[in-house]
mmCIF file of C-alpha atoms in Angstrom:
data_model
loop_
_atom_site.group_PDB
_atom_site.id
_atom_site.type_symbol
_atom_site.label_atom_id
_atom_site.label_comp_id
_atom_site.label_asym_id
_atom_site.label_seq_id
_atom_site.Cartn_x
_atom_site.Cartn_y
_atom_site.Cartn_z
ATOM 1 C CA MET A 1 -23.532 -35.399 63.576
ATOM 2 C CA LEU A 2 -24.920 -38.925 61.277
ATOM 3 C CA GLY A 3 -22.782 -41.550 62.248
ATOM 4 C CA GLY A 4 -22.953 -44.907 64.189
ATOM 5 C CA ARG A 5 -26.140 -46.507 65.463
ATOM 6 C CA GLY A 6 -29.359 -44.464 66.672
ATOM 7 C CA THR A 7 -28.210 -41.486 66.086
ATOM 8 C CA ARG A 8 -31.009 -38.637 67.104
ATOM 9 C CA ILE A 9 -31.456 -35.904 64.963
ATOM 10 C CA SER A 10 -32.949 -33.006 66.716
ATOM 11 C CA HIS A 11 -33.471 -29.844 63.930
ATOM 12 C CA HIS A 12 -36.615 -30.878 61.448
ATOM 13 C CA PHE A 13 -38.174 -34.077 62.383
ATOM 14 C CA ARG A 14 -37.854 -33.848 66.069
ATOM 15 C CA ASP A 15 -36.884 -36.545 68.356
ATOM 16 C CA CYS A 16 -36.371 -39.045 65.284
ATOM 17 C CA ASP A 17 -33.968 -41.762 66.381
ATOM 18 C CA LEU A 18 -31.692 -42.461 63.066
ATOM 19 C CA HIS A 19 -30.057 -46.240 62.409
ATOM 20 C CA LEU A 20 -27.581 -46.949 61.059
ATOM 21 C CA PRO A 21 -25.518 -50.468 59.421
ATOM 22 C CA SER A 22 -22.636 -50.904 61.617
ATOM 23 C CA THR A 23 -20.831 -50.733 58.248
ATOM 24 C CA PHE A 24 -21.617 -47.696 57.339
ATOM 25 C CA ARG A 25 -19.053 -44.760 56.765
ATOM 26 C CA PHE A 26 -19.309 -41.649 54.820
ATOM 27 C CA GLY A 27 -17.445 -40.912 52.140
ATOM 28 C CA TYR A 28 -16.787 -39.342 48.177
ATOM 29 C CA LEU A 29 -20.080 -37.344 47.487
ATOM 30 C CA PRO A 30 -23.177 -37.721 46.963
ATOM 31 C CA LEU A 31 -24.158 -39.268 50.471
ATOM 32 C CA GLN A 32 -24.807 -42.541 49.967
ATOM 33 C CA LEU A 33 -27.670 -42.523 52.376
ATOM 34 C CA GLN A 34 -29.071 -45.801 50.647
ATOM 35 C CA SER A 35 -29.708 -48.145 54.170
ATOM 36 C CA PHE A 36 -30.978 -46.176 56.963
ATOM 37 C CA GLN A 37 -34.059 -46.357 58.869
ATOM 38 C CA LEU A 38 -36.386 -42.967 60.264
ATOM 39 C CA SER A 39 -37.528 -44.124 63.767
ATOM 40 C CA PHE A 40 -41.047 -41.276 64.249
ATOM 41 C CA PRO A 41 -42.590 -40.807 66.997
ATOM 42 C CA SER A 42 -45.926 -40.120 67.208
ATOM 43 C CA PRO A 43 -47.667 -38.201 65.826
ATOM 44 C CA LEU A 44 -44.949 -37.462 63.314
ATOM 45 C CA LYS A 45 -44.861 -41.537 62.419
ATOM 46 C CA PRO A 46 -45.593 -41.554 58.268
ATOM 47 C CA SER A 47 -47.968 -44.395 57.402
ATOM 48 C CA TRP A 48 -45.166 -45.608 55.186
ATOM 49 C CA GLY A 49 -42.145 -47.377 56.406
ATOM 50 C CA GLY A 50 -39.215 -49.077 55.288
ATOM 51 C CA LEU A 51 -35.686 -46.535 54.158
ATOM 52 C CA THR A 52 -35.491 -43.280 53.183
ATOM 53 C CA THR A 53 -33.059 -40.721 52.108
ATOM 54 C CA VAL A 54 -33.510 -37.494 54.662
ATOM 55 C CA VAL A 55 -31.097 -34.464 55.500
ATOM 56 C CA ALA A 56 -33.167 -33.008 57.674
ATOM 57 C CA ASN A 57 -30.818 -29.936 58.140
ATOM 58 C CA HIS A 58 -28.007 -27.918 55.984
ATOM 59 C CA ASN A 59 -25.893 -29.224 59.207
ATOM 60 C CA ARG A 60 -26.437 -32.510 57.249
ATOM 61 C CA LEU A 61 -24.767 -31.657 54.351
ATOM 62 C CA PRO A 62 -20.920 -31.606 53.506
ATOM 63 C CA SER A 63 -19.311 -28.541 53.953
ATOM 64 C CA CYS A 64 -18.249 -26.969 50.247
ATOM 65 C CA SER A 65 -14.716 -27.653 51.172
ATOM 66 C CA SER A 66 -15.387 -31.514 51.141
ATOM 67 C CA ILE A 67 -16.016 -31.435 48.117
ATOM 68 C CA PRO A 68 -12.568 -32.830 45.916
ATOM 69 C CA ARG A 69 -11.070 -30.482 43.887
ATOM 70 C CA ASN A 70 -7.908 -30.884 41.182
ATOM 71 C CA PRO A 71 -4.918 -30.378 42.311
ATOM 72 C CA SER A 72 -5.113 -26.315 40.721
ATOM 73 C CA GLY A 73 -8.104 -26.264 43.290
ATOM 74 C CA GLU A 74 -10.503 -26.567 40.337
ATOM 75 C CA ILE A 75 -13.818 -28.317 40.953
ATOM 76 C CA PRO A 76 -14.130 -31.303 38.722
ATOM 77 C CA ARG A 77 -16.014 -31.474 35.750
ATOM 78 C CA LEU A 78 -19.260 -33.140 37.430
ATOM 79 C CA PHE A 79 -19.382 -30.228 39.777
ATOM 80 C CA SER A 80 -18.549 -26.891 36.722
ATOM 81 C CA GLN A 81 -20.977 -27.637 34.775
ATOM 82 C CA GLN A 82 -18.758 -27.400 31.938
ATOM 83 C CA GLU A 83 -20.038 -25.696 28.216
ATOM 84 C CA ASP A 84 -19.712 -29.114 26.752
ATOM 85 C CA GLU A 85 -22.085 -31.245 29.196
ATOM 86 C CA ARG A 86 -24.342 -28.714 28.794
ATOM 87 C CA GLU A 87 -24.353 -29.195 24.669
ATOM 88 C CA ILE A 88 -25.311 -33.009 25.411
ATOM 89 C CA MET A 89 -28.560 -31.562 25.589
ATOM 90 C CA ALA A 90 -28.563 -31.785 21.305
ATOM 91 C CA ASP A 91 -28.619 -35.774 22.053
ATOM 92 C CA GLY A 92 -31.312 -35.728 24.265
ATOM 93 C CA VAL A 93 -30.476 -35.367 27.668
ATOM 94 C CA SER A 94 -31.496 -32.846 30.222
ATOM 95 C CA ALA A 95 -29.442 -30.093 30.824
ATOM 96 C CA VAL A 96 -30.041 -31.035 34.896
ATOM 97 C CA THR A 97 -28.899 -35.033 34.070
ATOM 98 C CA GLY A 98 -26.931 -35.716 37.301
ATOM 99 C CA GLY A 99 -27.443 -32.440 39.266
ATOM 100 C CA ILE A 100 -29.091 -31.421 42.524
ATOM 101 C CA VAL A 101 -32.683 -29.517 41.724
ATOM 102 C CA ALA A 102 -34.248 -27.237 44.400
ATOM 103 C CA LEU A 103 -37.547 -26.895 43.924
ATOM 104 C CA GLY A 104 -39.579 -24.097 44.607
ATOM 105 C CA LYS A 105 -41.264 -20.787 43.186
ATOM 106 C CA PHE A 106 -38.201 -18.426 42.573
ATOM 107 C CA ASP A 107 -39.437 -15.384 41.499
ATOM 108 C CA ALA A 108 -38.003 -12.683 44.111
ATOM 109 C CA LEU A 109 -34.927 -14.854 44.292
ATOM 110 C CA HIS A 110 -34.261 -13.934 48.456
ATOM 111 C CA ILE A 111 -32.454 -15.853 50.781
ATOM 112 C CA GLY A 112 -34.479 -18.117 51.294
ATOM 113 C CA HIS A 113 -34.159 -19.221 47.765
ATOM 114 C CA ARG A 114 -30.651 -18.536 48.023
ATOM 115 C CA GLU A 115 -30.716 -21.319 51.420
ATOM 116 C CA LEU A 116 -31.884 -23.950 48.705
ATOM 117 C CA ALA A 117 -29.557 -23.344 46.097
ATOM 118 C CA ILE A 118 -26.892 -23.662 49.102
ATOM 119 C CA GLN A 119 -28.105 -27.162 50.232
ATOM 120 C CA ALA A 120 -28.335 -28.145 46.514
ATOM 121 C CA SER A 121 -24.625 -26.591 45.768
ATOM 122 C CA ARG A 122 -22.984 -28.760 49.153
ATOM 123 C CA ALA A 123 -24.200 -32.223 47.329
ATOM 124 C CA GLY A 124 -23.964 -31.447 43.598
ATOM 125 C CA PRO A 125 -24.058 -29.304 40.423
ATOM 126 C CA PRO A 126 -27.337 -27.002 41.799
ATOM 127 C CA PHE A 127 -30.240 -26.087 39.718
ATOM 128 C CA LEU A 128 -33.522 -24.207 40.581
ATOM 129 C CA LEU A 129 -36.272 -25.986 39.051
ATOM 130 C CA SER A 130 -39.413 -24.050 38.519
ATOM 131 C CA PHE A 131 -42.569 -23.812 35.933
ATOM 132 C CA VAL A 132 -43.795 -21.334 33.514
ATOM 133 C CA GLY A 133 -46.476 -20.644 32.241
ATOM 134 C CA MET A 134 -48.551 -20.910 35.617
ATOM 135 C CA ALA A 135 -50.455 -17.540 35.353
ATOM 136 C CA LYS A 136 -51.661 -18.095 31.923
ATOM 137 C CA VAL A 137 -52.837 -21.921 32.360
ATOM 138 C CA LEU A 138 -54.531 -20.811 35.731
ATOM 139 C CA GLY A 139 -55.726 -17.451 34.514
ATOM 140 C CA TRP A 140 -53.783 -15.261 37.207
ATOM 141 C CA GLU A 141 -53.641 -11.438 36.459
ATOM 142 C CA PRO A 142 -50.181 -10.728 34.664
ATOM 143 C CA ARG A 143 -47.785 -9.190 37.045
ATOM 144 C CA PRO A 144 -44.559 -7.428 36.993
ATOM 145 C CA PRO A 145 -41.231 -9.752 38.255
ATOM 146 C CA ILE A 146 -39.762 -8.585 41.082
ATOM 147 C CA VAL A 147 -36.486 -9.575 39.389
ATOM 148 C CA ALA A 148 -35.860 -8.449 35.885
ATOM 149 C CA THR A 149 -35.560 -11.764 33.446
ATOM 150 C CA CYS A 150 -32.813 -10.330 32.299
ATOM 151 C CA ASP A 151 -31.298 -9.908 35.528
ATOM 152 C CA ARG A 152 -31.329 -12.963 37.120
ATOM 153 C CA LYS A 153 -27.916 -14.422 35.880
ATOM 154 C CA ARG A 154 -26.256 -11.410 37.529
ATOM 155 C CA VAL A 155 -28.394 -12.388 41.072
ATOM 156 C CA LEU A 156 -27.407 -16.381 40.510
ATOM 157 C CA SER A 157 -23.712 -15.196 40.220
ATOM 158 C CA SER A 158 -23.746 -13.434 43.352
ATOM 159 C CA TRP A 159 -24.258 -16.607 45.020
ATOM 160 C CA VAL A 160 -20.785 -17.970 44.061
ATOM 161 C CA SER A 161 -19.498 -17.903 47.100
ATOM 162 C CA TYR A 162 -22.211 -19.357 49.259
ATOM 163 C CA CYS A 163 -22.827 -22.112 46.785
ATOM 164 C CA CYS A 164 -19.296 -24.141 46.840
ATOM 165 C CA ASN A 165 -17.622 -21.337 44.152
ATOM 166 C CA MET A 166 -20.490 -23.070 41.807
ATOM 167 C CA VAL A 167 -23.203 -20.404 39.874
ATOM 168 C CA PRO A 168 -27.073 -22.148 40.739
ATOM 169 C CA GLU A 169 -28.196 -22.318 37.156
ATOM 170 C CA GLU A 170 -32.147 -22.110 36.411
ATOM 171 C CA PHE A 171 -34.369 -25.081 34.609
ATOM 172 C CA HIS A 172 -37.687 -24.163 33.691
ATOM 173 C CA VAL A 173 -40.769 -26.502 33.091
ATOM 174 C CA GLU A 174 -44.126 -25.921 31.300
ATOM 175 C CA PHE A 175 -46.429 -25.834 34.068
ATOM 176 C CA SER A 176 -49.270 -27.113 31.622
ATOM 177 C CA SER A 177 -47.027 -30.943 31.241
ATOM 178 C CA VAL A 178 -47.329 -30.918 34.964
ATOM 179 C CA ARG A 179 -50.110 -29.909 35.657
ATOM 180 C CA HIS A 180 -51.946 -32.755 36.315
ATOM 181 C CA LEU A 181 -49.356 -35.250 37.620
ATOM 182 C CA SER A 182 -49.696 -37.021 40.537
ATOM 183 C CA PRO A 183 -46.989 -36.992 43.288
ATOM 184 C CA GLN A 184 -45.788 -40.173 41.977
ATOM 185 C CA GLN A 185 -46.162 -39.000 38.229
ATOM 186 C CA PHE A 186 -43.980 -36.016 39.153
ATOM 187 C CA VAL A 187 -40.915 -37.479 41.007
ATOM 188 C CA GLU A 188 -40.891 -40.293 38.019
ATOM 189 C CA LYS A 189 -40.612 -36.839 35.654
ATOM 190 C CA LEU A 190 -37.428 -35.969 38.039
ATOM 191 C CA SER A 191 -35.957 -39.722 37.923
ATOM 192 C CA LYS A 192 -36.643 -41.232 34.531
ATOM 193 C CA GLU A 193 -36.844 -38.103 32.233
ATOM 194 C CA LEU A 194 -34.701 -35.450 33.670
ATOM 195 C CA ARG A 195 -32.413 -37.991 35.294
ATOM 196 C CA VAL A 196 -31.275 -35.589 38.557
ATOM 197 C CA ARG A 197 -29.235 -37.179 41.008
ATOM 198 C CA GLY A 198 -31.517 -35.264 43.590
ATOM 199 C CA VAL A 199 -33.874 -32.947 44.972
ATOM 200 C CA VAL A 200 -33.772 -29.975 48.188
ATOM 201 C CA ALA A 201 -37.355 -28.978 48.930
ATOM 202 C CA GLY A 202 -38.301 -26.359 51.622
ATOM 203 C CA GLU A 203 -40.340 -27.889 54.679
ATOM 204 C CA ASN A 204 -43.478 -26.542 53.719
ATOM 205 C CA TYR A 205 -43.227 -27.660 49.831
ATOM 206 C CA ARG A 206 -46.729 -28.823 48.046
ATOM 207 C CA PHE A 207 -46.384 -30.760 44.527
ATOM 208 C CA GLY A 208 -48.733 -33.097 42.825
ATOM 209 C CA TYR A 209 -51.544 -32.234 41.205
ATOM 210 C CA LYS A 210 -54.139 -30.097 43.632
ATOM 211 C CA ALA A 211 -50.605 -30.003 45.926
ATOM 212 C CA ALA A 212 -51.220 -33.182 47.231
ATOM 213 C CA GLY A 213 -47.582 -34.188 48.115
ATOM 214 C CA ASP A 214 -45.905 -32.728 51.053
ATOM 215 C CA ALA A 215 -42.131 -32.850 51.965
ATOM 216 C CA LEU A 216 -42.508 -36.529 53.758
ATOM 217 C CA GLU A 217 -43.975 -38.346 50.407
ATOM 218 C CA LEU A 218 -41.533 -36.383 48.448
ATOM 219 C CA VAL A 219 -39.264 -38.138 50.785
ATOM 220 C CA LYS A 220 -40.410 -41.177 50.171
ATOM 221 C CA LEU A 221 -41.010 -41.451 46.637
ATOM 222 C CA CYS A 222 -37.428 -39.982 46.131
ATOM 223 C CA GLU A 223 -35.965 -43.250 47.841
ATOM 224 C CA GLU A 224 -38.337 -45.492 46.087
ATOM 225 C CA TYR A 225 -36.521 -43.761 42.456
ATOM 226 C CA GLY A 226 -33.290 -43.982 43.790
ATOM 227 C CA MET A 227 -32.537 -39.897 44.277
ATOM 228 C CA GLU A 228 -31.044 -37.979 47.118
ATOM 229 C CA ALA A 229 -33.647 -35.930 49.018
ATOM 230 C CA TYR A 230 -33.128 -33.102 51.469
ATOM 231 C CA ILE A 231 -35.712 -31.238 53.655
ATOM 232 C CA ILE A 232 -34.642 -28.233 55.266
ATOM 233 C CA LYS A 233 -36.153 -25.721 57.358
ATOM 234 C CA SER A 234 -37.875 -22.431 56.063
ATOM 235 C CA VAL A 235 -35.583 -19.746 56.658
ATOM 236 C CA MET A 236 -37.835 -17.019 58.710
ATOM 237 C CA ASP A 237 -38.084 -13.114 59.292
ATOM 238 C CA LYS A 238 -36.645 -12.764 62.143
ATOM 239 C CA ASN A 239 -36.987 -9.000 62.018
ATOM 240 C CA SER A 240 -40.542 -8.613 63.884
ATOM 241 C CA ALA A 241 -40.211 -5.086 63.953
ATOM 242 C CA ASN A 242 -40.919 -4.895 60.018
ATOM 243 C CA VAL A 243 -43.130 -7.742 59.545
ATOM 244 C CA ILE A 244 -45.794 -6.186 57.366
ATOM 245 C CA SER A 245 -49.251 -8.268 57.892
ATOM 246 C CA SER A 246 -49.365 -10.748 55.193
ATOM 247 C CA SER A 247 -52.496 -11.323 52.844
ATOM 248 C CA ASN A 248 -51.111 -14.897 52.771
ATOM 249 C CA PRO A 249 -52.576 -17.415 54.372
ATOM 250 C CA LYS A 250 -49.466 -20.136 54.313
ATOM 251 C CA ASP A 251 -47.487 -16.948 55.899
ATOM 252 C CA ARG A 252 -45.830 -18.601 59.311
ATOM 253 C CA GLY A 253 -43.322 -15.709 59.495
ATOM 254 C CA GLN A 254 -40.937 -17.339 56.551
ATOM 255 C CA VAL A 255 -39.316 -14.894 54.209
ATOM 256 C CA SER A 256 -41.008 -14.884 50.746
ATOM 257 C CA SER A 257 -42.060 -13.686 47.682
ATOM 258 C CA THR A 258 -45.088 -11.868 49.168
ATOM 259 C CA ARG A 259 -43.603 -10.614 51.388
ATOM 260 C CA VAL A 260 -40.720 -8.458 49.310
ATOM 261 C CA ARG A 261 -44.044 -8.009 47.253
ATOM 262 C CA GLU A 262 -45.644 -6.439 50.149
ATOM 263 C CA ALA A 263 -42.397 -4.472 51.086
ATOM 264 C CA LEU A 264 -41.783 -2.531 47.688
ATOM 265 C CA ALA A 265 -45.460 -1.519 48.220
ATOM 266 C CA VAL A 266 -45.293 0.138 51.304
ATOM 267 C CA GLY A 267 -41.521 1.336 49.937
ATOM 268 C CA ASP A 268 -39.504 -0.069 52.800
ATOM 269 C CA MET A 269 -36.357 -0.676 51.046
ATOM 270 C CA ALA A 270 -34.645 -1.586 54.471
ATOM 271 C CA TYR A 271 -36.686 -4.466 54.787
ATOM 272 C CA VAL A 272 -36.731 -5.397 50.970
ATOM 273 C CA ALA A 273 -33.087 -6.073 50.942
ATOM 274 C CA GLU A 274 -33.330 -8.212 53.899
ATOM 275 C CA LEU A 275 -35.029 -10.622 52.275
ATOM 276 C CA LEU A 276 -33.807 -10.343 49.218
ATOM 277 C CA GLY A 277 -30.042 -10.505 51.026
ATOM 278 C CA ARG A 278 -28.621 -7.226 48.271
ATOM 279 C CA GLN A 279 -30.131 -4.228 47.108
ATOM 280 C CA HIS A 280 -33.433 -3.852 44.936
ATOM 281 C CA ARG A 281 -32.614 -3.829 41.441
ATOM 282 C CA LEU A 282 -35.012 -1.686 38.858
ATOM 283 C CA ILE A 283 -34.393 -2.294 35.822
ATOM 284 C CA LEU A 284 -36.064 0.359 32.560
ATOM 285 C CA GLN A 285 -35.962 -0.238 28.901
ATOM 286 C CA ALA A 286 -36.121 2.357 26.341
ATOM 287 C CA THR A 287 -38.340 1.345 23.439
ATOM 288 C CA ASP A 288 -38.831 2.604 20.091
ATOM 289 C CA ARG A 289 -42.285 4.098 21.194
ATOM 290 C CA GLU A 290 -41.216 4.606 24.507
ATOM 291 C CA ARG A 291 -37.661 6.636 25.053
ATOM 292 C CA PHE A 292 -35.582 8.109 28.155
ATOM 293 C CA VAL A 293 -35.494 12.091 28.306
ATOM 294 C CA VAL A 294 -31.891 12.936 29.653
ATOM 295 C CA GLU A 295 -31.572 16.379 30.868
ATOM 296 C CA GLN A 296 -28.646 18.156 32.679
ATOM 297 C CA HIS A 297 -29.505 16.226 36.112
ATOM 298 C CA LYS A 298 -32.074 14.387 35.688
ATOM 299 C CA VAL A 299 -33.080 11.598 33.585
ATOM 300 C CA SER A 300 -36.903 10.595 33.176
ATOM 301 C CA ALA A 301 -38.578 7.181 31.939
ATOM 302 C CA PRO A 302 -42.442 6.295 31.393
ATOM 303 C CA LYS A 303 -42.992 3.489 33.689
ATOM 304 C CA SER A 304 -43.908 1.395 30.611
ATOM 305 C CA CYS A 305 -40.421 0.637 30.115
ATOM 306 C CA LEU A 306 -39.910 -0.962 33.539
ATOM 307 C CA LEU A 307 -38.599 -4.558 33.035
ATOM 308 C CA ASN A 308 -39.793 -5.644 37.169
ATOM 309 C CA LEU A 309 -41.452 -4.552 40.104
ATOM 310 C CA ALA A 310 -40.694 -1.537 41.474
ATOM 311 C CA PRO A 311 -41.290 0.264 44.707
ATOM 312 C CA LYS A 312 -44.237 2.765 46.126
ATOM 313 C CA GLU A 313 -44.482 5.960 44.540
ATOM 314 C CA GLY A 314 -42.469 8.575 46.072
ATOM 315 C CA LEU A 315 -38.032 9.824 47.067
ATOM 316 C CA TYR A 316 -35.516 7.158 47.463
ATOM 317 C CA GLU A 317 -32.263 9.274 48.381
ATOM 318 C CA LYS A 318 -29.042 7.164 48.251
ATOM 319 C CA CYS A 319 -29.760 5.095 45.319
ATOM 320 C CA SER A 320 -27.737 4.153 42.469
ATOM 321 C CA LEU A 321 -27.543 4.584 38.459
ATOM 322 C CA LEU A 322 -25.467 1.916 37.126
ATOM 323 C CA LEU A 323 -23.891 2.870 33.894
ATOM 324 C CA GLY A 324 -21.471 -0.014 33.880
ATOM 325 C CA GLU A 325 -19.004 -1.744 36.593
ATOM 326 C CA GLU A 326 -17.112 1.427 37.061
ATOM 327 C CA ASN A 327 -19.381 3.742 36.327
ATOM 328 C CA VAL A 328 -21.898 3.941 39.158
ATOM 329 C CA VAL A 329 -23.187 7.523 39.887
ATOM 330 C CA GLN A 330 -25.040 8.197 43.307
ATOM 331 C CA CYS A 331 -28.632 9.598 42.851
ATOM 332 C CA ARG A 332 -31.879 9.893 43.925
ATOM 333 C CA VAL A 333 -35.214 8.596 42.669
ATOM 334 C CA VAL A 334 -38.686 9.962 42.178
ATOM 335 C CA ILE A 335 -41.548 7.596 41.170
ATOM 336 C CA ASP A 336 -44.528 8.931 40.479
ATOM 337 C CA ASN A 337 -47.872 7.924 38.752
ATOM 338 C CA LYS A 338 -46.718 7.883 35.239
ATOM 339 C CA PHE A 339 -42.400 8.791 35.619
ATOM 340 C CA VAL A 340 -39.311 7.261 37.075
ATOM 341 C CA HIS A 341 -37.057 10.058 37.049
ATOM 342 C CA VAL A 342 -33.462 9.822 38.514
ATOM 343 C CA GLU A 343 -31.923 13.303 39.761
ATOM 344 C CA THR A 344 -28.281 13.985 40.406
ATOM 345 C CA ASP A 345 -25.868 16.412 42.000
ATOM 346 C CA SER A 346 -22.295 14.798 39.415
ATOM 347 C CA ASP A 347 -20.559 17.790 38.528
ATOM 348 C CA GLY A 348 -20.301 16.210 34.647
ATOM 349 C CA GLY A 349 -24.389 16.110 34.706
ATOM 350 C CA LEU A 350 -26.031 13.242 33.367
ATOM 351 C CA SER A 351 -26.330 14.511 29.735
ATOM 352 C CA ASP A 352 -22.412 14.289 29.521
ATOM 353 C CA ILE A 353 -23.049 10.650 31.266
ATOM 354 C CA PHE A 354 -24.988 9.227 28.732
ATOM 355 C CA GLY A 355 -23.565 10.688 25.567
ATOM 356 C CA ALA A 356 -25.234 8.401 22.792
ATOM 357 C CA PRO A 357 -28.771 9.171 22.280
ATOM 358 C CA ASN A 358 -29.519 5.189 21.784
ATOM 359 C CA LEU A 359 -29.861 5.132 25.814
ATOM 360 C CA GLN A 360 -31.277 1.344 25.949
ATOM 361 C CA PHE A 361 -31.499 0.174 29.880
ATOM 362 C CA LEU A 362 -31.497 2.078 32.993
ATOM 363 C CA PRO A 363 -30.466 -0.226 35.826
ATOM 364 C CA ILE A 364 -30.937 1.932 39.561
ATOM 365 C CA GLU A 365 -29.815 0.143 42.841
ATOM 366 C CA PHE A 366 -31.835 1.309 45.610
ATOM 367 C CA GLY A 367 -30.673 2.409 49.216
ATOM 368 C CA ASP A 368 -32.230 1.821 52.679
ATOM 369 C CA SER A 369 -33.360 5.397 52.652
ATOM 370 C CA ARG A 370 -37.067 7.115 51.545
ATOM 371 C CA THR A 371 -38.671 10.144 52.554
#
């Protein structure tokens, strides 16, 4: 634990010495790490000197139980992000003002992303800050998201028990507005324009124009602008038997959205669930031109109705058709080159379950079995 003089950190920045003033005390959130110095051994010693704000591992952050609550057990307003606080945006104040933002690309909302949100929640109101419009600006081929846009809030809500009883919120920044910013200009935007209180990032995080900044520079710049910075270790994929050879040159074995996509591409739903920390949910939406075909024990939907990435073509057993919070139908799913077919042995039949002909959404959760 941090405390006293010459405390040693032996996690992210291995064998670094932490020198705290004798009057240093830990108190109420946020952590007041304003006057300590890290002594780096070679070759980790950075070119910049002075003071910084680093928490190298999640054990350095306060636990959820340390966040003060009202006598009723509720989290104070600063941490609950109530509606009237968000309405302040109308007066020109950022929605993330005073919050702790996790930085990254949150396509899959996998267990590595969840870990970032956990660390953010231990220091204050958690937000996931990501960029929109990257594909268009950079000329990338469009591809379906791993999590349907309409389903992201549900996934984030499922993290509440991990995140000090807070639901992380998403905050999007147009990529075109930050593409040419230097690392310093980007941190300045976080501080002066968005007015965030602190940031959380993974140890391999890069930022700024042409990814010029790394985690060490992020820490340095955040200290200069009076913000907290928490750098955490990557969440590694520990199941080596399931490791798929990745096409990503930056892949060092960490959990990533790329790995999730590659696991979906081969139909390994058990591995997908391990990376996501939940079962993969596929959502299809009917349109005026493309409708679902409902038979007695089968529903078929054109692939053009897909709102997110489907797994490889094939038969998937032990799936669930979600027709409401209390109406879950066990099913199997067959995916071919044109359609997604949902089949069930339900006594009532799917035509009786669906009833109304104007069914719009078809949410399916995949089990661990594929044949």
